[in-house]
Amino acid sequence: MAVCVAIIGKDNSPKYFCCLNPDEELGFQYKVLSSLDVVEEKLNTTNKGTNDLRELYLGMLYSLETHKIYGYVTNTKIKFIIVVDSTNMALRDNEIRSMFRKLHSEYADIVCNPFYIPGDAICSKSFDVNVKNIMTGTV
Amino acid sequence: MRSSVSYILSSSTSEPNMSHPDYEQYSHDHAALLVLIRHIGSQLKPKTFVKFYDRISKLTSVRITDSTGNVRTILVRYVKEHPVENNDWGDFQTHRRLLGLISLGKYDSQQELNEICRVHESLKVKYTSTLFDSRCILFGPTKEGGSSSDTSTSSPNSDSSGSPAEQTIEKFTTPSNFKTRGLFYDEAAPCSDLETQIVEFINSLFWVLESKRLERSREKLERVSLLLAPFEKKDFVGLDMESRNNKKKCTGRMTKHLGDLCLQAGLLAESLTYYGNAADTLKTVNDWLWLGAAYEGLCAASALVLYPEMQRSVPLQRNASLQEGSSPKKTVVVSSIDVGARKASIPNTLAPEDISKRYREAIIHYSKYQNAGIVETEASFKAARIAVEQNHSLQAASFLQNVVYINLTLSEQEKIQRFETLAELYTQIGFTRKAAFCQRLAATRYVSPQNPAPNWNRCYNLMLQSLPGHRLSLDPAEMREVEQGWPVLQIQLLQELVVAAKRMGHSALATRHMTFLLQTMWSHLTPTEQKELCIQLQALSSQCEGSPVPLVLDNGIVIPPANLTNIPLCHSYVLRNLQPHLQPRKIQAVKQDTGPFLFTPIHFGSLDRRSTGSQSKMGFLWVENEPCEVTLKLSNPLPFELKVSDMRLLTSGVVFESLPETVVLSPSGSPPSVITLHGTPRESEGQLQLQGYSTHTLGVKSNCRLRHMAGFPPHYEVEIVPSLPLLDVKTSLPQSSTFSSFHDYENVVTSASVSLHHGESAECTVTITNIGHVDVEMLEITMQTVLEPGLQEQMFTWSKENLLSQLPLKPGCAASLTLYLYAAGSFLVPGGTANEFSSGVFSSSISGPGSLPSRLNSPSSSFHRNVNSSFRSSNSGHSSMSATLQLPQLPINQQAAAVVEGQLQIRYSGGPGLQAAYCRCCSVFLTMETVPSLHVTNWDVLPAETNTQFYLVLDVANLTSQEMELQYTPSKTMLIEGHESCRVPVPVKRCPLSKLDTGENLASGDLDRICSEHIANLVDLRWHLLGTDTRGKASLKGITLTNDMLDEVRMSPLLWEVVINEDAVRPQEEVTCEAGDCLELKILVTNSLDKVLNHLSLSVQFYQDYENGTVNYRMETRLATTGTTKKIMEELEPQGRAQHECNVIFFTPGQYKIDIQCSSPDNATTVPCLPSNGHVWRFTPPVNVLVN
């Protein structure tokens, strides 16, 4: 179960931010922001050599005492960040991957909406609900 | 990375552990000799100390030739502080031992010198367990003249005979218990041998170290005592040291120790071997702490081999202008060949990737001991620095991440330092966000409640440094361009920044940052936040008003101004043209070339000429020294009333004086308010750029520039022309009530209206006052009407000369212009023609008053007469006896009150504006209502009594309702009742032939025109309305004449001279004779034309006129003639005379008349002014003969 999900645009500004406990949002914002450094570093190092399709899933970006942060970057440089609780041992790499994939398809749905202007912050109720479901693993 | 068995192996005791971490360490420092440089005594200035410290600390590596002749590179590390506790770890890692001491002090007197020596000695005592050697650099008092005469006494322990300060020390001697070599220098002198002295000092340190190393290496490894880390001492109490395990421990630890010493002594290869052996040994006995140390030594030595140039970076002055984009990452890529070559030169060197691996292991081993926390922290930093050198950012990041987890009991200051060092290293690997995060953490630590000495200043500075990491720039303009980053966190940080600035006591900064926050983050704030922050800003600015100037901090950071463009929000910015009558115009109108196409609805896209012109350039002009306007539409986004004061225009280019304006904007939701800002350009000729406007609201002054605002061009531009005069125009006539639809009525400044009867004239005084500040030097007056030019000139006239003579018009002066108005109207009934009055009746009607002899009764002309079809002719019989005629109503209605509208345009200029060829236009709107006065409904021409005149008979109708007195000749007047008409005869001189004989080819129309003009000029009809005492003149302009009339109007080309009985006959005279008398009639005809007249026939005829329309030509019984009554003249030369004589005898008394005429046959003449067909000239009037 993820505690926080963030979608970050290609200019590294947040497009969507959601965490289970709204009181901790500021802390999570800082964590996610810091993780962007790692994302960028990973993109820099992997993109240099090959022009092939790179893996979208970046794996764990870094772990904190309480949380683990995972990253996923689409081909259009949209970044997905998922923060999970460190104590949650049930979540394995595969589950995280599938969460990202679901998140990606949700995002694709949003972008398909003709009323959504790419680059704007996402504010859609159904998207909210869907993401919450992904986070809690009820999907 | 941290071992899960953390803390298991270490007991939580109050053992002395190393409590002062050194975050600045590099792995290279493992090989360095630690030297403390201390500032002692109070005399030495800190600046001097820093200067010398910097100078000494440049000597980081010294090459020394050892006893075997090999050159060794000895590294030295200088520190300013060294806690004694750290010395305790000297056995664990020898580089932690303080080996040398250099103290710097200054003295002025012997007493001070003694004190300095004492402090130095006490320092020596403090570090006595590890200290190898020390130096004391002493700065003596500035040399005084004559002091060198003192006797020389060398200091007891100093053999520095070559010391440049030799003379200075003569006065003072170090105390006898001072056992240190003192180096005496003059503070101001270059101290050229200082470096040599220090090298010599390092040499001595090296030799001591080398001897110790040799001593240690000679010891039997089996016999050595156990080396202990400070916290381990207790653990080994009472243990069997002879056990195989412990023996191995002893050996391993000693081997590692030897490695340390070799490393310090510059023997890299040996140290690597020792470390390798030590690691092998220690691994077998599970001595984790020392194993970690051995690994770390191995890594340090390898790093020294692989990256010898890895250096402590020179501290860089960071400031806000340093762009974030400049990559902090080192681009030094150590080529693998290079590395391989170096590695090959020294065996046992670790591969680059192994260094990180080993360091990782070492850190894991350290983490097993709680007391080794600082060692672990330092190792993490050192490992991170190597990773940075290797360009392995992610590895570096993981090492740095580890630092945070190490639980240390540190002072707040050390915690802050830890974050600052982390931030620095994160910056180096390009993790700007992480660095910013650490900086912010450090900043909050400075002011945390746990901190006994909160330092808001440092906190603020760190916050400021973390701005770029949060993608925040201090310049709002830059923020607008790159909108990225995390608004939530940015707002948080800015709010903290405001608080820090406020607590720091710098309210100007607090105001500035709050303004910045509101300006840049406006769209990300909720309405409630917006409101709250605005209120906060108001509170802050009450302490220090915000102004749009850059703030410079003590450390040189410049905080650019922040301007509130959202409060209030500007919707439109429109430059206003001047009032039409104030607009400057080119004196010479530029011919507008619009091309062959006047209008096209097709837009040619890129070819469209409209788009090529810059949008910001205004199509109109403003005038120097005259107020101009810009209209703004502002709205207030806040839910409370907003007072915006001191609003001005921001301009560049021409000097501009802007007038401040204050507005109060109603709360959000209400429609935008329109505000007009005024200003005056104070310089002539140039472009004025309007950049925006300035406001003062919420206590903050802002310069809102259009180029920083969305939806506006960068600036607007308008041309300023030199100052022009300004006129005020007034007229003596009342203002008109309505304006017509004149297409350019906008120029109109005043109006005048007048009502005139046709033919009436009036005067209008136009007063022109110069109310500007410039002389009026040029004044042009034109009249604009829809009338044809000729008529217009007739109706409106003025004296141009009179007006020009009043120029130049000084400011405040007035000039007057008299405009003569004349109500020109057609006095002839439209459609009316020259009607010949019906003969008989008419002649009788006019015979009474005027006793006009009617030529119409002449017998020969009767066949010329048309039978008039007009109603006038047909009913003339009924009205013949009345003097007045009832006029038909139709013409009156047609002529009822016409309105003539005109504009008196005044173009004026003067002063510099005139030189620049600009002028102003204003106009007076004139309404002239013309009321018909009289009409000439019919006219005819009758011969007069004299040859030179004729009678113009007019039917004059009074169209007014008043009684009219008509003066038709200078001596004759007539009264006409309202709406009635009467007939008047006006004697007019005949049109002389000279007028007609102007050219060769006179068409008949021209003849008509000339005669018509002749009549119009001579006939002077003056009317006088008795009721209103208005007078006027009627003109017969445009009168049309028939051919018969023309004959009468025109002077006859033949001059007649009739002589009876030797007496010349005069008109209106009667010849009297007795019946039976013989009258001798002599006729002389003179050709007054320039042409020859051919085939003229002269005839004389006698007749009797009964004056009742009957004429009797049968005179055979009444008279007899002798001689012929007809004579043909073949040719009459110009100016030639012809004569004819005959006699007549009247048989019976009575009234007789003689008709004398001369006729020319058809086509007999070439005179152009004459009709080409046959023509008859008569002697008029006929001669009257009364026979008694």
PDB file of C-alpha atoms in Angstrom, chain B residues 830-1031:
ATOM      1  CA  PRO B 830     -36.429  79.863 -59.459  1.00  0.00           C
ATOM      2  CA  GLY B 831     -37.772  78.736 -62.742  1.00  0.00           C
ATOM      3  CA  GLY B 832     -38.951  82.230 -63.493  1.00  0.00           C
ATOM      4  CA  THR B 833     -37.975  83.551 -66.878  1.00  0.00           C
ATOM      5  CA  ALA B 834     -37.758  86.884 -68.476  1.00  0.00           C
ATOM      6  CA  ASN B 835     -41.334  87.479 -69.209  1.00  0.00           C
ATOM      7  CA  GLU B 836     -42.328  90.059 -71.657  1.00  0.00           C
ATOM      8  CA  PHE B 837     -45.273  91.830 -70.334  1.00  0.00           C
ATOM      9  CA  SER B 838     -48.292  91.819 -72.473  1.00  0.00           C
ATOM     10  CA  SER B 839     -48.113  94.948 -74.407  1.00  0.00           C
ATOM     11  CA  GLY B 840     -51.254  96.963 -74.314  1.00  0.00           C
ATOM     12  CA  VAL B 841     -52.390  96.452 -70.843  1.00  0.00           C
ATOM     13  CA  PHE B 842     -48.965  96.781 -69.440  1.00  0.00           C
ATOM     14  CA  SER B 843     -48.133  99.936 -71.167  1.00  0.00           C
ATOM     15  CA  SER B 844     -51.216 101.487 -69.845  1.00  0.00           C
ATOM     16  CA  SER B 845     -50.528 100.332 -66.351  1.00  0.00           C
ATOM     17  CA  ILE B 846     -47.111 101.794 -66.286  1.00  0.00           C
ATOM     18  CA  SER B 847     -47.842 104.824 -68.310  1.00  0.00           C
ATOM     19  CA  GLY B 848     -49.367 106.481 -65.357  1.00  0.00           C
ATOM     20  CA  PRO B 849     -46.553 106.438 -62.869  1.00  0.00           C
ATOM     21  CA  GLY B 850     -43.603 106.188 -65.102  1.00  0.00           C
ATOM     22  CA  SER B 851     -45.085 107.506 -68.373  1.00  0.00           C
ATOM     23  CA  LEU B 852     -42.843 105.129 -70.120  1.00  0.00           C
ATOM     24  CA  PRO B 853     -42.840 105.182 -73.788  1.00  0.00           C
ATOM     25  CA  SER B 854     -43.260 101.640 -74.799  1.00  0.00           C
ATOM     26  CA  ARG B 855     -41.301 100.422 -77.659  1.00  0.00           C
ATOM     27  CA  LEU B 856     -43.472  97.406 -77.544  1.00  0.00           C
ATOM     28  CA  ASN B 857     -46.038  99.426 -79.224  1.00  0.00           C
ATOM     29  CA  SER B 858     -43.789 100.059 -82.079  1.00  0.00           C
ATOM     30  CA  PRO B 859     -45.247  98.535 -85.137  1.00  0.00           C
ATOM     31  CA  SER B 860     -42.225  96.731 -86.403  1.00  0.00           C
ATOM     32  CA  SER B 861     -41.595  94.900 -83.199  1.00  0.00           C
ATOM     33  CA  SER B 862     -45.056  93.504 -82.908  1.00  0.00           C
ATOM     34  CA  PHE B 863     -44.253  90.470 -84.948  1.00  0.00           C
ATOM     35  CA  HIS B 864     -41.379  89.621 -82.624  1.00  0.00           C
ATOM     36  CA  ARG B 865     -43.548  89.374 -79.630  1.00  0.00           C
ATOM     37  CA  ASN B 866     -44.388  85.950 -78.375  1.00  0.00           C
ATOM     38  CA  VAL B 867     -47.735  85.195 -77.074  1.00  0.00           C
ATOM     39  CA  ASN B 868     -46.920  84.459 -73.517  1.00  0.00           C
ATOM     40  CA  SER B 869     -48.153  81.264 -72.208  1.00  0.00           C
ATOM     41  CA  SER B 870     -47.448  82.131 -68.617  1.00  0.00           C
ATOM     42  CA  PHE B 871     -50.333  82.703 -66.331  1.00  0.00           C
ATOM     43  CA  ARG B 872     -48.958  86.098 -65.571  1.00  0.00           C
ATOM     44  CA  SER B 873     -49.579  87.182 -69.103  1.00  0.00           C
ATOM     45  CA  SER B 874     -52.912  85.661 -69.403  1.00  0.00           C
ATOM     46  CA  ASN B 875     -54.363  87.200 -66.317  1.00  0.00           C
ATOM     47  CA  SER B 876     -52.514  90.405 -66.535  1.00  0.00           C
ATOM     48  CA  GLY B 877     -55.562  92.024 -67.932  1.00  0.00           C
ATOM     49  CA  HIS B 878     -57.483  91.539 -64.726  1.00  0.00           C
ATOM     50  CA  SER B 879     -54.836  92.917 -62.543  1.00  0.00           C
ATOM     51  CA  SER B 880     -53.715  95.590 -64.852  1.00  0.00           C
ATOM     52  CA  MET B 881     -55.250  98.370 -62.905  1.00  0.00           C
ATOM     53  CA  SER B 882     -53.968  97.357 -59.557  1.00  0.00           C
ATOM     54  CA  ALA B 883     -50.507  98.249 -58.445  1.00  0.00           C
ATOM     55  CA  THR B 884     -49.997  95.046 -56.540  1.00  0.00           C
ATOM     56  CA  LEU B 885     -50.051  91.526 -57.647  1.00  0.00           C
ATOM     57  CA  GLN B 886     -51.093  88.570 -55.640  1.00  0.00           C
ATOM     58  CA  LEU B 887     -48.158  86.235 -55.656  1.00  0.00           C
ATOM     59  CA  PRO B 888     -48.575  82.543 -55.888  1.00  0.00           C
ATOM     60  CA  GLN B 889     -47.818  80.718 -52.690  1.00  0.00           C
ATOM     61  CA  LEU B 890     -45.608  78.088 -54.152  1.00  0.00           C
ATOM     62  CA  PRO B 891     -42.365  80.037 -54.506  1.00  0.00           C
ATOM     63  CA  ILE B 892     -42.583  81.278 -50.939  1.00  0.00           C
ATOM     64  CA  ASN B 893     -42.733  77.817 -49.560  1.00  0.00           C
ATOM     65  CA  GLN B 894     -39.813  76.744 -51.602  1.00  0.00           C
ATOM     66  CA  GLN B 895     -37.742  79.549 -50.312  1.00  0.00           C
ATOM     67  CA  ALA B 896     -38.725  79.212 -46.693  1.00  0.00           C
ATOM     68  CA  ALA B 897     -35.919  79.509 -44.157  1.00  0.00           C
ATOM     69  CA  ALA B 898     -32.886  77.719 -45.518  1.00  0.00           C
ATOM     70  CA  VAL B 899     -30.034  76.944 -43.175  1.00  0.00           C
ATOM     71  CA  VAL B 900     -26.445  77.366 -44.216  1.00  0.00           C
ATOM     72  CA  GLU B 901     -23.918  75.621 -42.063  1.00  0.00           C
ATOM     73  CA  GLY B 902     -20.259  76.342 -42.108  1.00  0.00           C
ATOM     74  CA  GLN B 903     -17.129  75.887 -40.140  1.00  0.00           C
ATOM     75  CA  LEU B 904     -14.695  78.646 -39.649  1.00  0.00           C
ATOM     76  CA  GLN B 905     -11.490  76.693 -39.402  1.00  0.00           C
ATOM     77  CA  ILE B 906      -8.621  78.283 -37.617  1.00  0.00           C
ATOM     78  CA  ARG B 907      -5.210  76.744 -38.116  1.00  0.00           C
ATOM     79  CA  TYR B 908      -2.597  78.231 -35.897  1.00  0.00           C
ATOM     80  CA  SER B 909       0.867  77.549 -34.734  1.00  0.00           C
ATOM     81  CA  GLY B 910       3.855  79.235 -33.268  1.00  0.00           C
ATOM     82  CA  GLY B 911       7.049  78.840 -31.349  1.00  0.00           C
ATOM     83  CA  PRO B 912       8.972  75.581 -31.593  1.00  0.00           C
ATOM     84  CA  GLY B 913       5.923  73.764 -32.839  1.00  0.00           C
ATOM     85  CA  LEU B 914       5.847  75.944 -35.912  1.00  0.00           C
ATOM     86  CA  GLN B 915       9.475  75.173 -36.618  1.00  0.00           C
ATOM     87  CA  ALA B 916       8.636  71.530 -36.471  1.00  0.00           C
ATOM     88  CA  ALA B 917       5.838  72.184 -38.945  1.00  0.00           C
ATOM     89  CA  TYR B 918       2.981  71.375 -36.642  1.00  0.00           C
ATOM     90  CA  CYS B 919      -0.135  73.352 -36.099  1.00  0.00           C
ATOM     91  CA  ARG B 920      -3.450  73.065 -34.390  1.00  0.00           C
ATOM     92  CA  CYS B 921      -6.889  73.299 -35.795  1.00  0.00           C
ATOM     93  CA  CYS B 922     -10.020  74.495 -34.192  1.00  0.00           C
ATOM     94  CA  SER B 923     -13.178  75.598 -35.740  1.00  0.00           C
ATOM     95  CA  VAL B 924     -16.234  77.669 -35.081  1.00  0.00           C
ATOM     96  CA  PHE B 925     -19.454  76.215 -36.162  1.00  0.00           C
ATOM     97  CA  LEU B 926     -21.641  78.737 -37.876  1.00  0.00           C
ATOM     98  CA  THR B 927     -25.311  78.343 -38.549  1.00  0.00           C
ATOM     99  CA  MET B 928     -26.873  80.927 -40.750  1.00  0.00           C
ATOM    100  CA  GLU B 929     -30.571  80.759 -41.217  1.00  0.00           C
ATOM    101  CA  THR B 930     -31.614  82.643 -44.282  1.00  0.00           C
ATOM    102  CA  VAL B 931     -35.118  83.907 -44.576  1.00  0.00           C
ATOM    103  CA  PRO B 932     -36.331  85.119 -47.917  1.00  0.00           C
ATOM    104  CA  SER B 933     -36.871  88.834 -48.075  1.00  0.00           C
ATOM    105  CA  LEU B 934     -38.046  89.761 -51.544  1.00  0.00           C
ATOM    106  CA  HIS B 935     -38.445  88.105 -54.838  1.00  0.00           C
ATOM    107  CA  VAL B 936     -38.328  89.363 -58.321  1.00  0.00           C
ATOM    108  CA  THR B 937     -40.953  87.311 -59.911  1.00  0.00           C
ATOM    109  CA  ASN B 938     -40.892  88.829 -63.392  1.00  0.00           C
ATOM    110  CA  TRP B 939     -38.847  91.276 -65.275  1.00  0.00           C
ATOM    111  CA  ASP B 940     -38.753  92.971 -68.559  1.00  0.00           C
ATOM    112  CA  VAL B 941     -36.722  95.585 -70.283  1.00  0.00           C
ATOM    113  CA  LEU B 942     -38.179  98.768 -71.689  1.00  0.00           C
ATOM    114  CA  PRO B 943     -36.420 101.491 -73.552  1.00  0.00           C
ATOM    115  CA  ALA B 944     -35.841 104.594 -71.569  1.00  0.00           C
ATOM    116  CA  GLU B 945     -36.370 108.132 -72.660  1.00  0.00           C
ATOM    117  CA  THR B 946     -32.703 108.543 -73.353  1.00  0.00           C
ATOM    118  CA  ASN B 947     -30.583 106.620 -75.671  1.00  0.00           C
ATOM    119  CA  THR B 948     -28.085 105.587 -73.054  1.00  0.00           C
ATOM    120  CA  GLN B 949     -30.556 104.077 -70.655  1.00  0.00           C
ATOM    121  CA  PHE B 950     -33.276 101.537 -70.512  1.00  0.00           C
ATOM    122  CA  TYR B 951     -35.857 100.587 -67.966  1.00  0.00           C
ATOM    123  CA  LEU B 952     -35.724  97.318 -66.175  1.00  0.00           C
ATOM    124  CA  VAL B 953     -39.193  96.577 -65.017  1.00  0.00           C
ATOM    125  CA  LEU B 954     -39.383  94.240 -62.072  1.00  0.00           C
ATOM    126  CA  ASP B 955     -42.204  92.576 -60.278  1.00  0.00           C
ATOM    127  CA  VAL B 956     -40.977  92.637 -56.720  1.00  0.00           C
ATOM    128  CA  ALA B 957     -42.719  90.510 -54.156  1.00  0.00           C
ATOM    129  CA  ASN B 958     -42.278  91.107 -50.470  1.00  0.00           C
ATOM    130  CA  LEU B 959     -41.948  87.684 -48.895  1.00  0.00           C
ATOM    131  CA  THR B 960     -41.884  88.931 -45.345  1.00  0.00           C
ATOM    132  CA  SER B 961     -44.858  89.692 -43.244  1.00  0.00           C
ATOM    133  CA  GLN B 962     -43.678  93.213 -42.650  1.00  0.00           C
ATOM    134  CA  GLU B 963     -44.011  96.330 -44.631  1.00  0.00           C
ATOM    135  CA  MET B 964     -41.028  96.780 -46.824  1.00  0.00           C
ATOM    136  CA  GLU B 965     -39.592  99.941 -48.161  1.00  0.00           C
ATOM    137  CA  LEU B 966     -37.831  99.256 -51.400  1.00  0.00           C
ATOM    138  CA  GLN B 967     -35.373 101.765 -52.686  1.00  0.00           C
ATOM    139  CA  TYR B 968     -34.796 100.926 -56.288  1.00  0.00           C
ATOM    140  CA  THR B 969     -33.033 104.020 -57.435  1.00  0.00           C
ATOM    141  CA  PRO B 970     -31.074 106.448 -55.343  1.00  0.00           C
ATOM    142  CA  SER B 971     -34.035 108.746 -55.221  1.00  0.00           C
ATOM    143  CA  LYS B 972     -37.048 106.518 -55.532  1.00  0.00           C
ATOM    144  CA  THR B 973     -38.553 104.247 -52.940  1.00  0.00           C
ATOM    145  CA  MET B 974     -41.659 102.216 -52.747  1.00  0.00           C
ATOM    146  CA  LEU B 975     -43.537 100.650 -49.899  1.00  0.00           C
ATOM    147  CA  ILE B 976     -44.684  97.100 -50.265  1.00  0.00           C
ATOM    148  CA  GLU B 977     -47.030  95.460 -47.827  1.00  0.00           C
ATOM    149  CA  GLY B 978     -46.167  92.099 -46.368  1.00  0.00           C
ATOM    150  CA  HIS B 979     -46.693  89.240 -48.787  1.00  0.00           C
ATOM    151  CA  GLU B 980     -47.555  91.581 -51.574  1.00  0.00           C
ATOM    152  CA  SER B 981     -45.753  92.581 -54.646  1.00  0.00           C
ATOM    153  CA  CYS B 982     -45.439  95.557 -56.926  1.00  0.00           C
ATOM    154  CA  ARG B 983     -43.831  96.489 -60.142  1.00  0.00           C
ATOM    155  CA  VAL B 984     -41.006  98.918 -60.261  1.00  0.00           C
ATOM    156  CA  PRO B 985     -39.107 100.383 -63.196  1.00  0.00           C
ATOM    157  CA  VAL B 986     -35.446 100.763 -62.645  1.00  0.00           C
ATOM    158  CA  PRO B 987     -33.504 102.938 -65.046  1.00  0.00           C
ATOM    159  CA  VAL B 988     -30.325 101.259 -66.000  1.00  0.00           C
ATOM    160  CA  LYS B 989     -27.494 102.409 -68.187  1.00  0.00           C
ATOM    161  CA  ARG B 990     -27.218 100.386 -71.263  1.00  0.00           C
ATOM    162  CA  CYS B 991     -24.408  97.991 -71.537  1.00  0.00           C
ATOM    163  CA  PRO B 992     -21.633  99.691 -73.461  1.00  0.00           C
ATOM    164  CA  LEU B 993     -20.263  97.958 -76.461  1.00  0.00           C
ATOM    165  CA  SER B 994     -16.792  98.065 -75.034  1.00  0.00           C
ATOM    166  CA  LYS B 995     -17.903  95.493 -72.492  1.00  0.00           C
ATOM    167  CA  LEU B 996     -19.185  93.240 -75.134  1.00  0.00           C
ATOM    168  CA  ASP B 997     -16.373  93.664 -77.523  1.00  0.00           C
ATOM    169  CA  THR B 998     -13.934  91.716 -75.501  1.00  0.00           C
ATOM    170  CA  GLY B 999     -13.066  88.896 -77.736  1.00  0.00           C
ATOM    171  CA  GLU B1000     -13.523  87.423 -81.098  1.00  0.00           C
ATOM    172  CA  ASN B1001     -15.681  84.468 -80.363  1.00  0.00           C
ATOM    173  CA  LEU B1002     -18.438  85.513 -78.129  1.00  0.00           C
ATOM    174  CA  ALA B1003     -21.102  82.951 -77.947  1.00  0.00           C
ATOM    175  CA  SER B1004     -24.623  84.061 -77.469  1.00  0.00           C
ATOM    176  CA  GLY B1005     -24.496  82.699 -73.928  1.00  0.00           C
ATOM    177  CA  ASP B1006     -21.582  84.941 -73.117  1.00  0.00           C
ATOM    178  CA  LEU B1007     -23.429  87.908 -74.384  1.00  0.00           C
ATOM    179  CA  ASP B1008     -26.300  86.990 -72.183  1.00  0.00           C
ATOM    180  CA  ARG B1009     -24.000  86.581 -69.223  1.00  0.00           C
ATOM    181  CA  ILE B1010     -22.208  89.859 -69.735  1.00  0.00           C
ATOM    182  CA  CYS B1011     -25.452  91.711 -69.971  1.00  0.00           C
ATOM    183  CA  SER B1012     -26.845  89.925 -66.982  1.00  0.00           C
ATOM    184  CA  GLU B1013     -23.815  90.904 -64.961  1.00  0.00           C
ATOM    185  CA  HIS B1014     -24.082  94.405 -66.201  1.00  0.00           C
ATOM    186  CA  ILE B1015     -27.595  94.596 -64.884  1.00  0.00           C
ATOM    187  CA  ALA B1016     -26.752  92.906 -61.643  1.00  0.00           C
ATOM    188  CA  ASN B1017     -23.967  95.379 -61.027  1.00  0.00           C
ATOM    189  CA  LEU B1018     -25.939  98.447 -61.780  1.00  0.00           C
ATOM    190  CA  VAL B1019     -29.260  97.662 -60.248  1.00  0.00           C
ATOM    191  CA  ASP B1020     -29.185  98.468 -56.605  1.00  0.00           C
ATOM    192  CA  LEU B1021     -32.264  97.295 -54.840  1.00  0.00           C
ATOM    193  CA  ARG B1022     -32.200  98.180 -51.192  1.00  0.00           C
ATOM    194  CA  TRP B1023     -34.931  96.976 -48.977  1.00  0.00           C
ATOM    195  CA  HIS B1024     -35.787  98.093 -45.525  1.00  0.00           C
ATOM    196  CA  LEU B1025     -38.102  96.222 -43.273  1.00  0.00           C
ATOM    197  CA  LEU B1026     -39.757  98.856 -41.244  1.00  0.00           C
ATOM    198  CA  GLY B1027     -40.920  96.555 -38.489  1.00  0.00           C
ATOM    199  CA  THR B1028     -37.557  95.231 -37.428  1.00  0.00           C
ATOM    200  CA  ASP B1029     -35.503  97.950 -38.991  1.00  0.00           C
ATOM    201  CA  THR B1030     -33.456  95.513 -40.954  1.00  0.00           C
ATOM    202  CA  ARG B1031     -31.916  96.533 -44.153  1.00  0.00           C
TER     203      ARG B1031
END
